[in-house]
PDB file of C-alpha atoms in Angstrom:
ATOM      1  CA  MET A   7     -56.808  74.413  34.748  1.00 93.00           C
ATOM      2  CA  ILE A   8     -53.267  73.572  35.186  1.00 97.00           C
ATOM      3  CA  GLN A   9     -52.588  71.102  38.167  1.00 97.00           C
ATOM      4  CA  LEU A  10     -49.810  71.585  39.960  1.00 98.00           C
ATOM      5  CA  LYS A  11     -47.857  68.582  41.721  1.00 98.00           C
ATOM      6  CA  ASN A  12     -46.365  68.691  45.341  1.00 98.00           C
ATOM      7  CA  ILE A  13     -42.953  67.011  45.917  1.00 98.00           C
ATOM      8  CA  ASP A  14     -44.820  63.482  46.690  1.00 98.00           C
ATOM      9  CA  GLU A  15     -46.527  63.607  43.706  1.00 98.00           C
ATOM     10  CA  LEU A  16     -43.506  64.140  41.587  1.00 98.00           C
ATOM     11  CA  ARG A  17     -41.562  61.408  43.185  1.00 98.00           C
ATOM     12  CA  LEU A  18     -44.438  58.992  41.700  1.00 98.00           C
ATOM     13  CA  MET A  19     -44.234  60.920  38.389  1.00 98.00           C
ATOM     14  CA  LYS A  20     -40.731  60.314  38.111  1.00 98.00           C
ATOM     15  CA  GLN A  21     -41.489  56.885  38.724  1.00 98.00           C
ATOM     16  CA  SER A  22     -43.706  56.433  35.903  1.00 98.00           C
ATOM     17  CA  ALA A  23     -41.546  58.545  33.427  1.00 98.00           C
ATOM     18  CA  ARG A  24     -39.036  56.290  34.431  1.00 98.00           C
ATOM     19  CA  LEU A  25     -40.650  52.760  33.728  1.00 98.00           C
ATOM     20  CA  VAL A  26     -41.312  54.525  30.342  1.00 98.00           C
ATOM     21  CA  SER A  27     -37.729  55.249  29.814  1.00 98.00           C
ATOM     22  CA  GLN A  28     -36.763  51.680  30.874  1.00 98.00           C
ATOM     23  CA  THR A  29     -39.214  50.290  28.428  1.00 98.00           C
ATOM     24  CA  LEU A  30     -37.813  52.420  25.635  1.00 99.00           C
ATOM     25  CA  GLY A  31     -34.267  51.403  26.690  1.00 98.00           C
ATOM     26  CA  MET A  32     -35.076  47.795  26.429  1.00 98.00           C
ATOM     27  CA  LEU A  33     -36.581  48.209  23.151  1.00 98.00           C
ATOM     28  CA  ALA A  34     -33.838  49.713  21.941  1.00 98.00           C
ATOM     29  CA  LYS A  35     -31.694  46.759  21.909  1.00 97.00           C
ATOM     30  CA  GLU A  36     -34.492  45.116  19.819  1.00 98.00           C
ATOM     31  CA  ILE A  37     -35.186  47.557  17.013  1.00 98.00           C
ATOM     32  CA  LYS A  38     -33.386  46.397  14.053  1.00 97.00           C
ATOM     33  CA  PRO A  39     -34.151  45.407  10.468  1.00 97.00           C
ATOM     34  CA  GLY A  40     -36.725  42.310   9.777  1.00 97.00           C
ATOM     35  CA  VAL A  41     -38.178  42.751  13.123  1.00 98.00           C
ATOM     36  CA  THR A  42     -42.082  43.819  12.836  1.00 98.00           C
ATOM     37  CA  THR A  43     -43.593  47.105  15.061  1.00 98.00           C
ATOM     38  CA  LEU A  44     -46.462  44.161  16.592  1.00 98.00           C
ATOM     39  CA  TYR A  45     -43.400  41.933  18.112  1.00 98.00           C
ATOM     40  CA  LEU A  46     -42.302  45.291  19.484  1.00 98.00           C
ATOM     41  CA  ASP A  47     -45.375  46.405  20.644  1.00 98.00           C
ATOM     42  CA  LYS A  48     -45.939  43.000  22.223  1.00 98.00           C
ATOM     43  CA  LEU A  49     -42.560  43.112  24.274  1.00 98.00           C
ATOM     44  CA  ALA A  50     -43.659  46.597  25.670  1.00 98.00           C
ATOM     45  CA  TYR A  51     -46.780  45.504  26.782  1.00 98.00           C
ATOM     46  CA  ASP A  52     -45.562  42.344  28.738  1.00 98.00           C
ATOM     47  CA  PHE A  53     -42.278  44.755  29.980  1.00 98.00           C
ATOM     48  CA  ILE A  54     -44.606  47.201  31.186  1.00 98.00           C
ATOM     49  CA  LYS A  55     -47.453  44.450  33.098  1.00 98.00           C
ATOM     50  CA  ASP A  56     -44.567  42.644  34.243  1.00 98.00           C
ATOM     51  CA  HIS A  57     -43.347  45.747  36.297  1.00 98.00           C
ATOM     52  CA  GLY A  58     -47.178  46.355  37.649  1.00 98.00           C
ATOM     53  CA  ALA A  59     -47.800  49.306  35.030  1.00 98.00           C
ATOM     54  CA  GLU A  60     -50.507  49.466  32.771  1.00 98.00           C
ATOM     55  CA  PRO A  61     -49.940  50.763  28.939  1.00 98.00           C
ATOM     56  CA  ALA A  62     -51.099  54.004  28.854  1.00 98.00           C
ATOM     57  CA  PHE A  63     -52.219  54.255  25.129  1.00 98.00           C
ATOM     58  CA  LEU A  64     -53.732  50.602  24.987  1.00 98.00           C
ATOM     59  CA  GLY A  65     -57.282  51.550  24.435  1.00 98.00           C
ATOM     60  CA  TYR A  66     -56.792  55.377  24.873  1.00 97.00           C
ATOM     61  CA  GLY A  67     -59.824  57.024  23.089  1.00 96.00           C
ATOM     62  CA  GLY A  68     -59.862  53.527  21.210  1.00 97.00           C
ATOM     63  CA  PHE A  69     -56.119  53.212  20.239  1.00 98.00           C
ATOM     64  CA  PRO A  70     -55.199  49.819  19.758  1.00 98.00           C
ATOM     65  CA  ALA A  71     -51.680  49.122  21.007  1.00 98.00           C
ATOM     66  CA  SER A  72     -49.138  50.080  23.905  1.00 98.00           C
ATOM     67  CA  LEU A  73     -46.825  51.999  21.305  1.00 98.00           C
ATOM     68  CA  CYS A  74     -47.027  54.564  19.079  1.00 98.00           C
ATOM     69  CA  ILE A  75     -44.678  53.285  16.467  1.00 98.00           C
ATOM     70  CA  SER A  76     -44.222  55.809  13.360  1.00 98.00           C
ATOM     71  CA  PRO A  77     -41.920  55.032  10.543  1.00 98.00           C
ATOM     72  CA  ASN A  78     -40.006  57.750   8.202  1.00 98.00           C
ATOM     73  CA  GLU A  79     -43.038  60.386   6.776  1.00 98.00           C
ATOM     74  CA  GLN A  80     -45.151  58.877   9.545  1.00 98.00           C
ATOM     75  CA  VAL A  81     -44.842  61.805  12.352  1.00 98.00           C
ATOM     76  CA  VAL A  82     -46.905  60.569  15.410  1.00 98.00           C
ATOM     77  CA  HIS A  83     -49.632  57.815  16.270  1.00 98.00           C
ATOM     78  CA  GLY A  84     -48.762  55.077  14.023  1.00 98.00           C
ATOM     79  CA  ILE A  85     -50.290  52.068  14.664  1.00 98.00           C
ATOM     80  CA  PRO A  86     -47.936  48.540  15.186  1.00 98.00           C
ATOM     81  CA  ASN A  87     -48.600  46.152  11.942  1.00 98.00           C
ATOM     82  CA  SER A  88     -46.534  42.981  10.851  1.00 98.00           C
ATOM     83  CA  GLU A  89     -44.645  44.494   8.212  1.00 97.00           C
ATOM     84  CA  PRO A  90     -40.901  44.208   8.951  1.00 98.00           C
ATOM     85  CA  ILE A  91     -38.714  46.942   9.300  1.00 98.00           C
ATOM     86  CA  LYS A  92     -35.844  47.878   6.613  1.00 97.00           C
ATOM     87  CA  GLU A  93     -32.727  48.918   6.820  1.00 97.00           C
ATOM     88  CA  GLY A  94     -32.478  52.755   6.577  1.00 97.00           C
ATOM     89  CA  THR A  95     -35.623  53.533   8.295  1.00 98.00           C
ATOM     90  CA  ILE A  96     -36.331  56.038  11.105  1.00 98.00           C
ATOM     91  CA  LEU A  97     -38.666  54.916  14.194  1.00 98.00           C
ATOM     92  CA  SER A  98     -40.427  57.112  16.276  1.00 98.00           C
ATOM     93  CA  VAL A  99     -41.393  54.943  19.416  1.00 98.00           C
ATOM     94  CA  ASP A 100     -43.655  57.034  21.562  1.00 98.00           C
ATOM     95  CA  CYS A 101     -44.857  54.795  24.679  1.00 98.00           C
ATOM     96  CA  GLY A 102     -47.024  55.699  28.002  1.00 98.00           C
ATOM     97  CA  VAL A 103     -47.671  54.126  31.108  1.00 98.00           C
ATOM     98  CA  PHE A 104     -49.860  54.536  34.108  1.00 98.00           C
ATOM     99  CA  TRP A 105     -48.389  53.370  37.356  1.00 98.00           C
ATOM    100  CA  ASN A 106     -49.197  54.501  40.843  1.00 94.00           C
ATOM    101  CA  GLY A 107     -51.802  56.846  39.585  1.00 98.00           C
ATOM    102  CA  PHE A 108     -49.527  58.708  37.380  1.00 98.00           C
ATOM    103  CA  VAL A 109     -48.970  58.878  33.438  1.00 98.00           C
ATOM    104  CA  GLY A 110     -45.114  58.767  32.215  1.00 98.00           C
ATOM    105  CA  ASP A 111     -45.520  59.668  28.368  1.00 98.00           C
ATOM    106  CA  HIS A 112     -41.688  60.011  26.569  1.00 96.00           C
ATOM    107  CA  ALA A 113     -40.662  59.088  23.033  1.00 98.00           C
ATOM    108  CA  TYR A 114     -37.466  58.973  21.020  1.00 99.00           C
ATOM    109  CA  THR A 115     -36.916  58.418  17.587  1.00 98.00           C
ATOM    110  CA  PHE A 116     -34.195  55.365  16.413  1.00 98.00           C
ATOM    111  CA  GLU A 117     -32.035  54.899  13.239  1.00 98.00           C
ATOM    112  CA  VAL A 118     -32.926  51.463  11.894  1.00 98.00           C
ATOM    113  CA  GLY A 119     -29.213  50.323  10.478  1.00 95.00           C
ATOM    114  CA  GLU A 120     -27.695  53.028   8.203  1.00 95.00           C
ATOM    115  CA  VAL A 121     -29.740  56.158   7.609  1.00 97.00           C
ATOM    116  CA  SER A 122     -28.586  59.432   5.042  1.00 97.00           C
ATOM    117  CA  ASP A 123     -26.560  62.232   6.865  1.00 97.00           C
ATOM    118  CA  GLU A 124     -29.506  64.301   6.066  1.00 98.00           C
ATOM    119  CA  VAL A 125     -31.665  62.446   8.260  1.00 98.00           C
ATOM    120  CA  LYS A 126     -28.873  61.959  11.054  1.00 98.00           C
ATOM    121  CA  LYS A 127     -29.199  65.868  10.892  1.00 98.00           C
ATOM    122  CA  LEU A 128     -32.959  66.096  11.154  1.00 98.00           C
ATOM    123  CA  LEU A 129     -32.736  63.779  14.283  1.00 98.00           C
ATOM    124  CA  ARG A 130     -29.892  65.707  15.897  1.00 98.00           C
ATOM    125  CA  VAL A 131     -31.682  69.153  15.558  1.00 98.00           C
ATOM    126  CA  THR A 132     -35.210  68.000  16.483  1.00 98.00           C
ATOM    127  CA  LYS A 133     -33.476  66.335  19.734  1.00 98.00           C
ATOM    128  CA  GLU A 134     -31.383  69.796  20.315  1.00 98.00           C
ATOM    129  CA  SER A 135     -34.613  71.558  19.942  1.00 98.00           C
ATOM    130  CA  LEU A 136     -36.360  69.558  22.902  1.00 98.00           C
ATOM    131  CA  TYR A 137     -33.582  70.740  25.277  1.00 98.00           C
ATOM    132  CA  LYS A 138     -33.339  74.067  24.275  1.00 98.00           C
ATOM    133  CA  GLY A 139     -37.476  73.887  25.116  1.00 98.00           C
ATOM    134  CA  ILE A 140     -36.587  72.355  28.235  1.00 98.00           C
ATOM    135  CA  GLU A 141     -34.034  75.360  29.327  1.00 98.00           C
ATOM    136  CA  GLN A 142     -37.070  77.591  29.210  1.00 98.00           C
ATOM    137  CA  CYS A 143     -38.865  75.769  31.874  1.00 98.00           C
ATOM    138  CA  ILE A 144     -38.303  78.366  34.109  1.00 98.00           C
ATOM    139  CA  ARG A 145     -40.308  79.970  37.139  1.00 98.00           C
ATOM    140  CA  GLY A 146     -41.932  82.682  35.827  1.00 98.00           C
ATOM    141  CA  LYS A 147     -41.334  82.031  32.260  1.00 98.00           C
ATOM    142  CA  ARG A 148     -44.286  81.107  29.874  1.00 98.00           C
ATOM    143  CA  VAL A 149     -45.141  78.207  27.506  1.00 98.00           C
ATOM    144  CA  GLY A 150     -44.666  80.475  24.486  1.00 98.00           C
ATOM    145  CA  ASP A 151     -40.823  80.614  25.446  1.00 98.00           C
ATOM    146  CA  ILE A 152     -40.717  77.059  25.423  1.00 99.00           C
ATOM    147  CA  SER A 153     -42.635  77.037  22.011  1.00 98.00           C
ATOM    148  CA  HIS A 154     -40.538  80.004  20.436  1.00 98.00           C
ATOM    149  CA  ALA A 155     -37.185  78.010  21.597  1.00 98.00           C
ATOM    150  CA  ILE A 156     -38.162  75.082  19.509  1.00 99.00           C
ATOM    151  CA  GLN A 157     -39.261  76.845  16.628  1.00 98.00           C
ATOM    152  CA  ARG A 158     -36.318  79.018  16.199  1.00 98.00           C
ATOM    153  CA  HIS A 159     -33.848  76.206  16.546  1.00 98.00           C
ATOM    154  CA  CYS A 160     -35.745  74.048  14.130  1.00 98.00           C
ATOM    155  CA  GLU A 161     -36.647  76.565  11.435  1.00 98.00           C
ATOM    156  CA  LYS A 162     -33.570  78.144  11.200  1.00 98.00           C
ATOM    157  CA  GLU A 163     -32.165  74.917   9.613  1.00 98.00           C
ATOM    158  CA  GLY A 164     -35.071  74.902   7.239  1.00 98.00           C
ATOM    159  CA  TYR A 165     -36.727  72.438   8.740  1.00 98.00           C
ATOM    160  CA  GLY A 166     -40.882  72.360   8.981  1.00 98.00           C
ATOM    161  CA  VAL A 167     -42.331  72.425  12.533  1.00 98.00           C
ATOM    162  CA  VAL A 168     -45.504  70.580  12.693  1.00 98.00           C
ATOM    163  CA  ARG A 169     -48.613  73.250  13.896  1.00 98.00           C
ATOM    164  CA  GLU A 170     -51.631  70.779  14.164  1.00 97.00           C
ATOM    165  CA  LEU A 171     -49.956  68.533  17.039  1.00 98.00           C
ATOM    166  CA  VAL A 172     -48.576  70.012  20.422  1.00 98.00           C
ATOM    167  CA  GLY A 173     -47.096  68.884  23.314  1.00 98.00           C
ATOM    168  CA  HIS A 174     -48.974  68.795  26.955  1.00 98.00           C
ATOM    169  CA  GLY A 175     -49.479  69.140  30.386  1.00 98.00           C
ATOM    170  CA  VAL A 176     -49.083  65.559  32.067  1.00 98.00           C
ATOM    171  CA  GLY A 177     -49.965  63.899  35.232  1.00 98.00           C
ATOM    172  CA  ARG A 178     -53.026  61.915  36.846  1.00 98.00           C
ATOM    173  CA  GLN A 179     -54.183  62.153  33.125  1.00 98.00           C
ATOM    174  CA  MET A 180     -52.495  61.898  29.681  1.00 97.00           C
ATOM    175  CA  HIS A 181     -53.119  65.084  28.301  1.00 98.00           C
ATOM    176  CA  GLU A 182     -53.783  67.886  30.742  1.00 98.00           C
ATOM    177  CA  ASP A 183     -53.521  71.890  30.683  1.00 98.00           C
ATOM    178  CA  PRO A 184     -51.485  73.764  28.983  1.00 98.00           C
ATOM    179  CA  GLN A 185     -51.089  72.723  25.627  1.00 98.00           C
ATOM    180  CA  VAL A 186     -47.550  72.868  25.136  1.00 98.00           C
ATOM    181  CA  PRO A 187     -46.979  74.091  20.869  1.00 98.00           C
ATOM    182  CA  ASN A 188     -43.655  73.429  19.265  1.00 98.00           C
ATOM    183  CA  TYR A 189     -43.871  77.383  17.720  1.00 98.00           C
ATOM    184  CA  GLY A 190     -44.965  80.668  19.006  1.00 98.00           C
ATOM    185  CA  LYS A 191     -44.382  83.962  20.661  1.00 98.00           C
ATOM    186  CA  PRO A 192     -41.768  84.656  23.460  1.00 98.00           C
ATOM    187  CA  GLY A 193     -43.741  85.759  26.748  1.00 98.00           C
ATOM    188  CA  SER A 194     -47.087  84.407  25.580  1.00 98.00           C
ATOM    189  CA  GLY A 195     -49.114  81.510  27.201  1.00 98.00           C
ATOM    190  CA  LYS A 196     -49.619  80.284  30.450  1.00 98.00           C
ATOM    191  CA  VAL A 197     -46.855  81.408  33.259  1.00 98.00           C
ATOM    192  CA  LEU A 198     -44.738  78.436  34.640  1.00 98.00           C
ATOM    193  CA  LYS A 199     -44.921  77.703  38.256  1.00 98.00           C
ATOM    194  CA  ASP A 200     -43.429  75.453  40.331  1.00 98.00           C
ATOM    195  CA  GLY A 201     -45.328  71.948  40.270  1.00 98.00           C
ATOM    196  CA  ILE A 202     -46.005  72.270  36.597  1.00 98.00           C
ATOM    197  CA  CYS A 203     -45.638  68.755  34.569  1.00 98.00           C
ATOM    198  CA  LEU A 204     -45.250  69.180  31.014  1.00 98.00           C
ATOM    199  CA  ALA A 205     -44.364  66.719  27.911  1.00 98.00           C
ATOM    200  CA  ILE A 206     -42.329  68.329  25.616  1.00 99.00           C
ATOM    201  CA  GLU A 207     -42.082  66.746  22.399  1.00 98.00           C
ATOM    202  CA  PRO A 208     -40.819  68.577  19.176  1.00 98.00           C
ATOM    203  CA  MET A 209     -42.228  67.125  15.928  1.00 98.00           C
ATOM    204  CA  ILE A 210     -40.104  68.311  13.062  1.00 99.00           C
ATOM    205  CA  ASN A 211     -40.222  67.425   9.605  1.00 98.00           C
ATOM    206  CA  LEU A 212     -37.393  67.437   7.064  1.00 98.00           C
ATOM    207  CA  GLY A 213     -39.859  69.397   4.462  1.00 98.00           C
ATOM    208  CA  THR A 214     -43.036  71.254   4.770  1.00 98.00           C
ATOM    209  CA  GLU A 215     -44.832  71.744   8.213  1.00 98.00           C
ATOM    210  CA  LYS A 216     -48.058  70.523   6.674  1.00 98.00           C
ATOM    211  CA  VAL A 217     -49.474  67.122   7.840  1.00 98.00           C
ATOM    212  CA  LYS A 218     -52.049  64.757   6.644  1.00 98.00           C
ATOM    213  CA  PHE A 219     -54.538  62.470   8.871  1.00 98.00           C
ATOM    214  CA  HIS A 220     -55.280  59.236   7.855  1.00 98.00           C
ATOM    215  CA  ASN A 221     -58.723  57.325   7.501  1.00 97.00           C
ATOM    216  CA  ASP A 222     -57.445  55.038  10.294  1.00 96.00           C
ATOM    217  CA  GLY A 223     -58.180  57.432  12.702  1.00 96.00           C
ATOM    218  CA  TRP A 224     -54.527  57.671  14.189  1.00 98.00           C
ATOM    219  CA  THR A 225     -51.541  57.967  11.613  1.00 98.00           C
ATOM    220  CA  VAL A 226     -50.465  61.427  10.788  1.00 98.00           C
ATOM    221  CA  THR A 227     -47.967  61.671   8.005  1.00 98.00           C
ATOM    222  CA  THR A 228     -46.083  64.462   6.410  1.00 98.00           C
ATOM    223  CA  LEU A 229     -47.925  65.943   3.422  1.00 98.00           C
ATOM    224  CA  ASP A 230     -44.674  65.874   1.188  1.00 98.00           C
ATOM    225  CA  ASN A 231     -44.043  62.516   2.446  1.00 98.00           C
ATOM    226  CA  GLN A 232     -40.432  63.510   3.397  1.00 98.00           C
ATOM    227  CA  PRO A 233     -39.127  62.319   7.140  1.00 98.00           C
ATOM    228  CA  SER A 234     -40.255  63.450  10.153  1.00 98.00           C
ATOM    229  CA  ALA A 235     -38.338  63.202  13.852  1.00 98.00           C
ATOM    230  CA  HIS A 236     -40.198  62.931  17.541  1.00 98.00           C
ATOM    231  CA  PHE A 237     -38.721  63.373  20.745  1.00 99.00           C
ATOM    232  CA  GLU A 238     -40.403  63.773  23.942  1.00 99.00           C
ATOM    233  CA  HIS A 239     -39.121  64.574  27.722  1.00 98.00           C
ATOM    234  CA  ASP A 240     -41.345  64.695  30.725  1.00 98.00           C
ATOM    235  CA  VAL A 241     -40.213  67.639  32.558  1.00 98.00           C
ATOM    236  CA  CYS A 242     -41.103  69.583  35.593  1.00 98.00           C
ATOM    237  CA  VAL A 243     -40.340  72.947  37.300  1.00 98.00           C
ATOM    238  CA  TYR A 244     -38.904  72.381  40.786  1.00 98.00           C
ATOM    239  CA  ASN A 245     -37.251  74.905  42.971  1.00 98.00           C
ATOM    240  CA  GLY A 246     -38.092  77.188  40.049  1.00 98.00           C
ATOM    241  CA  LYS A 247     -35.873  75.360  37.333  1.00 98.00           C
ATOM    242  CA  PRO A 248     -36.532  72.744  35.000  1.00 98.00           C
ATOM    243  CA  VAL A 249     -35.863  68.812  35.995  1.00 98.00           C
ATOM    244  CA  LEU A 250     -36.365  65.604  34.208  1.00 98.00           C
ATOM    245  CA  LEU A 251     -38.610  63.013  35.014  1.00 98.00           C
ATOM    246  CA  SER A 252     -37.576  60.695  32.112  1.00 98.00           C
ATOM    247  CA  THR A 253     -34.239  59.710  30.531  1.00 98.00           C
ATOM    248  CA  TYR A 254     -32.590  58.751  27.477  1.00 98.00           C
ATOM    249  CA  ASP A 255     -29.945  56.837  29.523  1.00 98.00           C
ATOM    250  CA  TYR A 256     -31.205  53.528  29.294  1.00 98.00           C
ATOM    251  CA  ILE A 257     -31.232  54.121  25.223  1.00 98.00           C
ATOM    252  CA  TYR A 258     -28.011  55.076  25.142  1.00 98.00           C
ATOM    253  CA  GLU A 259     -26.635  52.409  27.456  1.00 98.00           C
ATOM    254  CA  ALA A 260     -28.239  49.915  24.933  1.00 98.00           C
ATOM    255  CA  LEU A 261     -26.903  51.947  22.280  1.00 98.00           C
ATOM    256  CA  GLY A 262     -23.214  52.620  23.526  1.00 98.00           C
ATOM    257  CA  ILE A 263     -24.296  56.276  23.205  1.00 97.00           C
ATOM    258  CA  LYS A 264     -21.923  58.799  25.503  1.00 97.00           C
ATOM    259  CA  SER A 265     -24.110  61.956  26.228  1.00 97.00           C
ATOM    260  CA  ASP A 266     -24.151  64.515  29.180  1.00 96.00           C
ATOM    261  CA  GLU A 267     -27.099  66.092  27.661  1.00 97.00           C
ATOM    262  CA  GLU A 268     -29.179  65.676  30.578  1.00 98.00           C
ATOM    263  CA  LYS A 269     -26.924  66.974  33.402  1.00 96.00           C
ATOM    264  CA  ALA A 270     -28.118  70.289  33.601  1.00 96.00           C
ATOM    265  CA  PHE A 271     -31.473  68.879  34.147  1.00 98.00           C
ATOM    266  CA  GLN A 272     -31.108  65.936  36.884  1.00 96.00           C
ATOM    267  CA  LEU A 273     -31.853  66.332  40.334  1.00 94.00           C
ATOM    268  CA  ASN A 274     -32.506  63.261  42.537  1.00 91.00           C
ATOM    269  CA  PHE A 275     -35.677  63.955  44.800  1.00 90.00           C
TER     270      PHE A 275
END
């Protein structure tokens, strides 16, 4: 059952989502060649706890860390480790918090030093597809409209759209109804209503859409070991239109990036 949120709940959800955004912004300053993902995980844990919240991923289903950090061919759910990050890596950082009774769940794929133009394009198109999906979060449309918009934008560039992993509803629980695939038919799936909250997260591969699940129970990689990109926002439908609960503004401020990509989806409530 889809749990629709009222305005007071949406305000609390936005606080949780924005704490994740702040955490990712803090990490953006620290992600560089030579640091370890365990170091980044400890920074995130301390930052979240210092703000009176709990890392939502830590212990969830037995996951051993506060962040899912997935370099290069890892699609999602990478476990932080002590190996130094190398120049030219791309690093998907997925973070969740539990605060004020609600979960925030939000991800960004970072460039570590200089990466190839081919990989830069993968990241750009994947992030564009996220906003293509968000544009479809309109009262009366359906989940399949979100899914199709993401799929169409990425597949026209020849990229692989992962089938086995999907976005989801979010709220008092990390994963709520409905599932939000990154592929599908327009006009299909659950109807979008005011108060629905979704974690939309395209996971897009440079090569094949096929993935491999590893024996640690978490790590997922591309089957052909080509890079994968992952971007995620928390978004709700409010007064019939899409509104972002999370933001990349803190990341962009840390990295000196100018962007108005979120302008159409921002609303103070």
